[in-house]
Short mmCIF file of C-alpha atoms in Angstrom, two decimals:
data_model
loop_
_atom_site.label_atom_id
_atom_site.label_comp_id
_atom_site.label_asym_id
_atom_site.label_seq_id
_atom_site.Cartn_x
_atom_site.Cartn_y
_atom_site.Cartn_z
CA UNK A 21 -6.73 1.86 12.49
CA UNK A 22 -4.83 -1.14 10.82
CA UNK A 23 -2.50 -3.38 12.51
CA UNK A 24 1.04 -2.39 12.18
CA UNK A 25 3.07 -5.51 9.38
CA UNK A 26 6.39 -6.35 10.90
CA UNK A 27 9.44 -7.40 9.23
CA UNK A 28 9.40 -11.45 9.10
CA UNK A 29 5.74 -11.04 7.58
CA UNK A 30 4.61 -11.30 3.50
CA UNK A 31 4.39 -8.48 1.63
CA UNK A 32 2.05 -9.69 -2.06
CA UNK A 33 3.28 -7.83 -4.78
CA UNK A 34 0.33 -7.83 -7.53
CA UNK A 35 2.40 -6.49 -10.84
CA UNK A 36 5.28 -7.75 -13.48
CA UNK A 37 7.37 -4.86 -14.24
CA UNK A 38 10.46 -3.30 -12.97
CA UNK A 39 9.17 -1.69 -9.55
CA UNK A 40 7.39 -5.01 -8.87
CA UNK A 41 10.99 -6.27 -8.45
CA UNK A 42 12.19 -3.45 -7.07
CA UNK A 43 9.64 -3.70 -4.24
CA UNK A 44 10.26 -7.34 -3.75
CA UNK A 45 14.16 -6.78 -3.49
CA UNK A 46 13.60 -3.99 -0.72
CA UNK A 47 10.76 -5.86 1.30
CA UNK A 48 13.37 -8.24 1.42
CA UNK A 49 16.54 -5.91 2.40
CA UNK A 50 14.11 -4.48 5.27
CA UNK A 51 13.51 -8.67 6.54
CA UNK A 52 10.11 -9.14 5.17
CA UNK A 53 8.57 -11.83 2.77
CA UNK A 54 7.53 -11.54 -0.57
CA UNK A 55 4.46 -12.78 -2.38
CA UNK A 56 3.79 -12.40 -5.78
CA UNK A 57 1.52 -13.16 -8.87
CA UNK A 58 3.59 -15.43 -11.40
CA UNK A 59 2.22 -14.91 -14.99
CA UNK A 60 3.62 -17.32 -17.63
CA UNK A 61 5.71 -14.67 -19.05
CA UNK A 62 7.16 -14.40 -15.58
CA UNK A 63 8.52 -17.74 -15.40
CA UNK A 64 12.17 -17.89 -14.82
CA UNK A 65 13.16 -13.96 -14.32
CA UNK A 66 14.37 -12.95 -11.54
CA UNK A 67 11.43 -11.56 -10.05
CA UNK A 68 10.29 -14.70 -10.21
CA UNK A 69 13.42 -16.00 -8.62
CA UNK A 70 13.58 -13.10 -5.81
CA UNK A 71 9.63 -14.08 -4.52
CA UNK A 72 9.78 -16.50 -1.30
CA UNK A 73 5.69 -17.76 -2.28
CA UNK A 74 4.43 -17.79 -5.83
CA UNK A 75 0.98 -18.10 -7.13
CA UNK A 76 0.74 -19.08 -10.75
CA UNK A 77 -2.35 -16.86 -12.69
CA UNK A 78 -3.11 -13.85 -13.99
CA UNK A 79 -3.47 -10.43 -11.84
CA UNK A 80 -7.20 -9.59 -12.84
CA UNK A 81 -8.08 -13.55 -12.13
CA UNK A 82 -10.10 -13.03 -8.55
CA UNK A 83 -9.54 -16.38 -7.51
CA UNK A 84 -5.59 -15.84 -8.11
CA UNK A 85 -5.53 -12.72 -5.86
CA UNK A 86 -7.06 -14.59 -3.53
CA UNK A 87 -4.41 -17.32 -3.06
CA UNK A 88 -2.41 -14.49 -2.77
CA UNK A 89 -4.52 -12.64 -0.51
CA UNK A 90 -4.75 -16.14 1.67
CA UNK A 91 -0.44 -15.72 2.04
CA UNK A 92 0.16 -12.32 2.71
CA UNK A 93 -0.51 -9.95 5.45
CA UNK A 94 -0.50 -6.85 3.11
CA UNK A 95 -1.46 -6.58 -0.56
CA UNK A 96 0.38 -3.76 -2.97
CA UNK A 97 0.15 -3.65 -6.79
CA UNK A 98 2.81 -1.78 -8.85
CA UNK A 99 0.25 -2.40 -12.44
CA UNK A 100 -1.84 1.06 -12.86
CA UNK A 101 -3.73 -0.77 -15.53
CA UNK A 102 -5.83 -3.67 -13.50
CA UNK A 103 -9.31 -4.27 -13.15
CA UNK A 104 -10.53 -1.86 -10.19
CA UNK A 105 -13.59 -4.04 -9.82
CA UNK A 106 -11.52 -7.01 -8.60
CA UNK A 107 -9.62 -4.55 -6.65
CA UNK A 108 -12.35 -3.72 -4.79
CA UNK A 109 -13.69 -6.53 -4.04
CA UNK A 110 -10.23 -7.94 -2.69
CA UNK A 111 -10.04 -4.71 -0.84
CA UNK A 112 -12.98 -5.98 0.88
CA UNK A 113 -11.66 -8.96 1.90
CA UNK A 114 -7.71 -8.80 2.65
CA UNK A 115 -5.38 -5.66 3.85
CA UNK A 116 -4.72 -3.25 0.56
CA UNK A 117 -3.96 0.20 1.45
CA UNK A 118 -3.42 1.37 -1.85
CA UNK A 119 -7.42 0.72 -2.05
CA UNK A 120 -9.00 0.38 -5.84
CA UNK A 121 -10.95 3.86 -6.13
CA UNK A 122 -7.92 5.88 -7.45
CA UNK A 123 -7.78 3.89 -10.45
CA UNK A 124 -11.09 4.65 -11.38
CA UNK A 125 -9.71 7.85 -11.59
CA UNK A 126 -6.23 7.30 -13.04
CA UNK A 127 -7.44 4.90 -15.41
CA UNK A 128 -9.78 7.34 -17.31
CA UNK A 129 -8.41 10.57 -19.01
CA UNK A 130 -11.60 12.43 -18.59
CA UNK A 131 -12.52 11.21 -15.40
CA UNK A 132 -9.04 12.38 -14.28
CA UNK A 133 -8.92 15.81 -15.90
CA UNK A 134 -12.92 15.95 -13.94
CA UNK A 135 -10.40 15.04 -10.79
CA UNK A 136 -8.12 18.05 -11.09
CA UNK A 137 -10.16 20.69 -12.75
CA UNK A 138 -13.12 20.11 -9.06
CA UNK A 139 -9.43 20.92 -7.73
CA UNK A 140 -8.99 24.28 -9.60
CA UNK A 141 -5.23 22.61 -10.80
CA UNK A 142 -4.34 23.66 -14.02
CA UNK A 143 -4.51 21.22 -17.15
CA UNK A 144 -4.14 21.39 -20.47
CA UNK A 145 -7.43 22.42 -22.71
CA UNK A 146 -9.10 19.39 -23.70
CA UNK A 147 -12.10 18.28 -25.13
CA UNK A 148 -13.94 14.85 -25.53
CA UNK A 149 -14.44 14.01 -29.24
CA UNK A 150 -16.33 10.55 -30.99
CA UNK A 151 -16.42 11.40 -34.26
CA UNK A 152 -14.18 13.78 -36.95
CA UNK A 153 -17.10 16.15 -36.69
CA UNK A 154 -15.94 16.89 -33.17
CA UNK A 155 -12.17 16.98 -33.69
CA UNK A 156 -12.72 19.99 -36.20
CA UNK A 157 -15.14 21.98 -33.44
CA UNK A 158 -12.23 21.15 -30.73
CA UNK A 159 -9.19 22.63 -32.65
CA UNK A 160 -11.79 25.62 -33.16
CA UNK A 161 -11.53 25.81 -29.73
CA UNK A 162 -7.93 25.21 -28.61
CA UNK A 163 -6.03 25.46 -31.44
CA UNK A 164 -3.29 23.17 -33.18
CA UNK A 165 -1.02 21.55 -32.27
CA UNK A 166 -2.80 18.32 -29.93
CA UNK A 167 -3.20 14.99 -29.44
CA UNK A 168 -5.75 12.55 -29.99
CA UNK A 169 -5.61 9.94 -27.58
CA UNK A 170 -8.17 7.71 -26.16
CA UNK A 171 -10.35 7.96 -22.98
CA UNK A 172 -9.27 4.91 -21.26
CA UNK A 173 -5.51 4.83 -20.94
CA UNK A 174 -3.36 1.87 -21.75
CA UNK A 175 -3.57 1.25 -25.34
CA UNK A 176 -0.19 1.78 -26.00
CA UNK A 177 0.95 4.76 -28.38
CA UNK A 178 -0.48 3.19 -31.30
CA UNK A 179 -3.75 4.56 -30.77
CA UNK A 180 -2.66 7.58 -30.33
CA UNK A 181 -2.36 10.93 -33.03
CA UNK A 182 -0.36 13.95 -33.07
CA UNK A 183 -2.10 16.59 -34.92
CA UNK A 184 -0.06 20.07 -35.95
CA UNK A 185 -2.34 20.94 -39.35
CA UNK A 186 -5.58 20.74 -41.54
CA UNK A 187 -3.70 17.67 -43.51
CA UNK A 188 -3.25 15.96 -39.96
CA UNK A 189 -6.82 15.46 -40.03
CA UNK A 190 -7.59 13.40 -43.56
CA UNK A 191 -8.64 9.64 -42.69
CA UNK A 192 -8.67 10.74 -39.10
CA UNK A 193 -11.10 8.61 -38.80
CA UNK A 194 -10.19 5.60 -38.89
CA UNK A 195 -8.08 6.82 -35.74
CA UNK A 196 -11.73 6.81 -33.58
CA UNK A 197 -11.66 2.64 -33.38
CA UNK A 198 -12.06 2.75 -29.99
CA UNK A 199 -14.88 5.38 -29.08
CA UNK A 200 -14.83 8.33 -26.66
CA UNK A 201 -11.54 9.85 -27.19
CA UNK A 202 -9.55 12.47 -25.54
CA UNK A 203 -8.58 15.69 -27.86
CA UNK A 204 -5.53 17.97 -25.86
CA UNK A 205 -3.60 20.56 -26.71
CA UNK A 206 0.00 20.11 -27.29
CA UNK A 207 2.27 21.57 -24.81
CA UNK A 208 4.82 22.91 -26.75
CA UNK A 209 9.22 23.34 -25.70
CA UNK A 210 7.42 22.16 -22.01
CA UNK A 211 9.60 21.29 -19.01
CA UNK A 212 8.58 17.41 -18.20
CA UNK A 213 8.45 17.60 -14.14
CA UNK A 214 7.18 14.73 -11.62
CA UNK A 215 7.00 14.33 -7.93
CA UNK A 216 6.55 11.61 -5.96
CA UNK A 217 4.22 11.57 -3.07
CA UNK A 218 4.13 9.93 0.40
CA UNK A 219 0.69 9.25 1.97
CA UNK A 220 0.48 7.46 4.75
CA UNK A 221 -2.91 5.73 6.49
CA UNK A 222 -3.79 8.74 9.24
CA UNK A 223 -3.50 11.11 5.32
CA UNK A 224 -0.39 12.90 5.98
CA UNK A 225 1.99 13.92 2.86
CA UNK A 226 5.48 13.53 2.75
CA UNK A 227 6.24 15.22 -0.85
CA UNK A 228 10.46 13.88 -2.82
CA UNK A 229 11.99 16.34 -4.09
CA UNK A 230 10.98 17.53 -7.63
CA UNK A 231 12.48 15.11 -10.19
CA UNK A 232 12.93 16.34 -14.38
CA UNK A 233 12.04 14.10 -16.83
CA UNK A 234 12.64 13.49 -20.36
CA UNK A 235 10.51 11.21 -22.30
CA UNK A 236 11.83 9.41 -26.12
CA UNK A 237 8.66 7.77 -28.17
CA UNK A 238 6.85 7.86 -25.26
CA UNK A 239 9.71 5.77 -23.15
CA UNK A 240 11.32 7.62 -20.26
CA UNK A 241 15.08 8.04 -21.35
CA UNK A 242 16.18 10.49 -18.65
CA UNK A 243 15.13 11.07 -15.05
CA UNK A 244 16.77 13.66 -12.87
CA UNK A 245 16.74 15.21 -9.34
CA UNK A 246 17.01 18.02 -7.93
CA UNK A 247 14.71 19.39 -11.40
CA UNK A 248 16.85 22.83 -13.06
CA UNK A 249 13.90 24.75 -11.31
CA UNK A 250 13.49 27.82 -9.55
CA UNK A 251 12.18 27.35 -5.14
CA UNK A 252 9.00 29.48 -6.82
CA UNK A 253 7.93 26.21 -9.09
CA UNK A 254 9.00 23.40 -6.54
CA UNK A 255 6.37 25.04 -4.28
CA UNK A 256 3.88 25.21 -6.04
CA UNK A 257 4.38 21.77 -7.41
CA UNK A 258 4.68 20.50 -3.48
CA UNK A 259 1.44 22.44 -2.90
CA UNK A 260 -0.37 20.95 -6.21
CA UNK A 261 0.91 17.35 -4.94
CA UNK A 262 -0.34 17.86 -1.49
CA UNK A 263 -3.75 19.34 -2.98
CA UNK A 264 -4.16 16.00 -5.02
CA UNK A 265 -3.07 13.38 -1.89
CA UNK A 266 -5.24 15.26 0.40
CA UNK A 267 -8.00 13.91 -2.17
CA UNK A 268 -6.64 10.78 -2.85
CA UNK A 269 -8.74 7.34 -0.85
CA UNK A 270 -5.15 6.04 -1.48
CA UNK A 271 -2.01 5.01 1.38
CA UNK A 272 1.56 4.08 -0.07
CA UNK A 273 3.42 6.50 -2.66
CA UNK A 274 1.87 7.71 -6.04
CA UNK A 275 3.65 10.44 -8.64
CA UNK A 276 2.01 13.35 -10.34
CA UNK A 277 3.55 14.55 -13.70
CA UNK A 278 3.58 18.09 -14.95
CA UNK A 279 4.87 20.50 -17.56
CA UNK A 280 6.20 23.84 -16.87
CA UNK A 281 6.26 26.35 -19.59
CA UNK A 282 9.05 28.75 -20.96
CA UNK A 283 6.20 31.40 -19.06
CA UNK A 284 6.67 29.49 -16.50
CA UNK A 285 2.70 28.29 -16.65
CA UNK A 286 2.48 24.53 -14.44
CA UNK A 287 -0.02 22.35 -15.98
CA UNK A 288 -0.87 18.48 -14.58
CA UNK A 289 -0.32 16.19 -16.89
CA UNK A 290 -1.28 12.75 -15.08
CA UNK A 291 -1.58 11.23 -11.67
CA UNK A 292 0.28 8.10 -11.05
CA UNK A 293 -1.20 5.62 -8.17
CA UNK A 294 1.51 3.55 -7.42
CA UNK A 295 5.52 3.73 -7.48
CA UNK A 296 6.84 5.15 -10.87
CA UNK A 297 10.07 4.15 -12.92
CA UNK A 298 10.71 8.42 -12.84
CA UNK A 299 11.15 8.30 -8.96
CA UNK A 300 14.08 5.58 -9.53
CA UNK A 301 16.56 8.27 -9.61
CA UNK A 302 15.93 8.74 -5.99
CA UNK A 303 17.12 4.96 -5.86
CA UNK A 304 20.57 6.58 -4.77
CA UNK A 305 20.33 10.39 -3.99
CA UNK A 306 17.97 10.52 -1.46
CA UNK A 307 18.05 9.00 2.18
CA UNK A 308 15.03 6.40 1.79
CA UNK A 309 14.05 5.08 -1.73
CA UNK A 310 10.27 5.35 -2.71
CA UNK A 311 10.31 1.94 -2.49
CA UNK A 312 11.45 1.85 1.01
CA UNK A 313 8.69 4.66 1.84
CA UNK A 314 5.86 2.68 0.21
CA UNK A 315 6.73 -0.19 1.93
CA UNK A 316 6.76 2.26 5.47
CA UNK A 317 3.62 3.72 4.57
CA UNK A 318 1.58 0.32 3.48
CA UNK A 319 2.85 -1.12 6.73
CA UNK A 320 2.25 1.52 9.22
CA UNK A 321 5.43 2.07 9.76
CA UNK A 322 7.06 5.92 10.75
CA UNK A 323 7.56 7.74 7.44
CA UNK A 324 9.92 10.82 8.03
CA UNK A 325 10.69 13.98 5.45
CA UNK A 326 13.20 12.99 3.10
CA UNK A 327 16.78 14.36 2.62
CA UNK A 328 18.55 14.59 -0.87
CA UNK A 329 22.14 13.72 -0.25
CA UNK A 330 23.33 14.35 -4.01
CA UNK A 331 22.15 15.00 -7.78
CA UNK A 332 21.32 12.16 -9.71
CA UNK A 333 20.41 11.05 -13.45
CA UNK A 334 19.31 8.43 -14.28
CA UNK A 335 19.18 6.66 -17.94
CA UNK A 336 17.27 3.92 -19.23
CA UNK A 337 19.19 1.23 -20.82
CA UNK A 338 17.53 -0.22 -23.83
CA UNK A 339 18.75 -3.76 -25.50
CA UNK A 340 21.05 -1.94 -28.23
CA UNK A 341 22.83 -0.06 -25.56
CA UNK A 342 24.28 -3.93 -24.04
CA UNK A 343 27.67 -3.13 -24.90
CA UNK A 344 28.17 -0.06 -24.38
CA UNK A 345 27.18 -0.42 -20.99
CA UNK A 346 28.74 -3.43 -19.97
CA UNK A 347 31.92 -1.30 -21.01
CA UNK A 348 30.80 1.38 -18.40
CA UNK A 349 30.83 -1.21 -16.17
CA UNK A 350 34.38 -2.49 -16.62
CA UNK A 351 35.37 1.76 -16.04
CA UNK A 352 33.01 3.28 -13.95
CA UNK A 353 33.66 2.57 -10.88
CA UNK A 354 30.97 4.83 -8.75
CA UNK A 355 27.92 4.24 -11.46
CA UNK A 356 25.24 2.07 -10.04
CA UNK A 357 24.03 -0.22 -12.69
CA UNK A 358 20.72 -1.99 -12.34
CA UNK A 359 19.94 -5.22 -15.14
CA UNK A 360 17.27 -7.11 -15.22
CA UNK A 361 14.79 -9.65 -17.11
CA UNK A 362 11.42 -8.85 -15.62
CA UNK A 363 9.58 -8.69 -18.76
CA UNK A 364 10.59 -8.77 -22.72
CA UNK A 365 10.44 -5.23 -23.62
CA UNK A 366 13.22 -3.61 -25.14
CA UNK A 367 14.56 -1.97 -21.82
CA UNK A 368 16.70 -4.19 -19.79
CA UNK A 369 17.28 -2.16 -17.12
CA UNK A 370 19.17 1.60 -15.74
CA UNK A 371 22.14 3.35 -14.78
CA UNK A 372 22.13 5.93 -12.34
CA UNK A 373 25.44 8.10 -11.52
CA UNK A 374 25.54 10.83 -8.67
CA UNK A 375 27.35 14.20 -7.79
CA UNK A 376 27.33 17.19 -6.65
CA UNK A 377 25.89 18.75 -9.72
CA UNK A 378 23.85 17.87 -12.85
CA UNK A 379 26.00 19.19 -15.71
CA UNK A 380 29.30 16.99 -14.53
CA UNK A 381 26.67 13.76 -15.31
CA UNK A 382 25.15 14.81 -18.31
CA UNK A 383 28.66 15.55 -19.77
CA UNK A 384 29.81 12.36 -18.13
CA UNK A 385 26.76 10.02 -20.46
CA UNK A 386 27.29 11.59 -22.88
CA UNK A 387 31.16 11.58 -23.30
CA UNK A 388 29.92 7.45 -23.01
CA UNK A 389 27.69 8.07 -26.31
CA UNK A 390 24.68 6.88 -23.70
CA UNK A 391 22.89 10.61 -24.58
#
C-alpha cells in the first residue's frame, strides 16, 4: 500500500502542455505544492510562473527527472510520448503511480491494437505494411477508404496518408520513409466519442460521463457533454472502458476514444494514458474535474462517483479567433474562458458554455461566429 500524499506536500509534474498547467493549477487549489521540469521553450510562460519548484532541463533526461523526484513526494506525467525506459528507471526510485508500462501499449499502434484485440474489443480493420505491395494486399482485404500511419505515434499528421482510391497510391512509396506502418480502415460518418476513467491504486475504476468530440485537421475542435447517444451505447462504452482499465497497470485518469457508426457499431480508436483535452469539458459540468480526480487517485485520496450537474460544450480557441473571444469576454458573463501561453502552437486556450441542454449552447457559439 502506497502512502497517502496530503496537501502541503509536493507533486512533480512532467509535461509542458495545457494539461500540465491545469494539473498544477488544481494541485495548488487543493493545497499542494507543484514542481515541474521547465524546458528552455517554457521559460516565462504562465506554467513556469505557476509552479513552486522549477527544474531546468528536458523531460527524457534521467538526471533532470531525478532532480524532480528529489523535491517531490509523487510524480505524474501529462506527456504521452515520453521515453518509457527512462520512466521505468525513474519509477524504481520514486513514486510514479501511472507507471511506465502503459506507454509501451499506447505509443505503438500495433501493440495497442493487439492489446485491444486480446480483450475481444472491436477495432477498425488494419494491417501492418512496409512496402507498396503490402499496401495493395492490405487494401484488397480492408478496402477503401483507409489511412496510412507510422506504427509509432508522435510523428505528426504530415506522415499520414489518406487513401480513397487507386490513384492515391501514386508515389506512395515516398510516404514509407519511417519503416513499418499501419494501414487502417477509415470509418466513414462516425460519431467520435471519448470517456475518461479514474483508476485507483487498489484497481477500482470510475468512468466519467461520455463525451462527444469533433476534430478538424487532426486538432480537437469541440467537445460536448452529455454525448448525444442512447443509453445502450453509453452502457457499452462504459463496459469497454472498465475492461480496458482492469487490464492496464496504471493509477490515475486515462481516456479511451471511440468511433460510433450510423449502424450503432462501436470501435475503439485509441487509449490516452493521461488526462486529455477531450475531458476539459468536464471541468465546469461535473462535480470534480478530471484533474482533481487524477490528483485524488495518485495521492491515494478517496475517489467517488461522478455527477453531471449540467450540459456543456468546450471549443478550442485559435490565435486567429483572439479578437472574437475578447469581444465575447465583454458580453458573455456565463461563459468560462481559459487562455494560456503554455506552448507556442496556434491554440491559445478554450471556452466553455454550460446550460440545461446542448442545442442552445451550439446556437450561441454559432451566433458568435465561433462554431
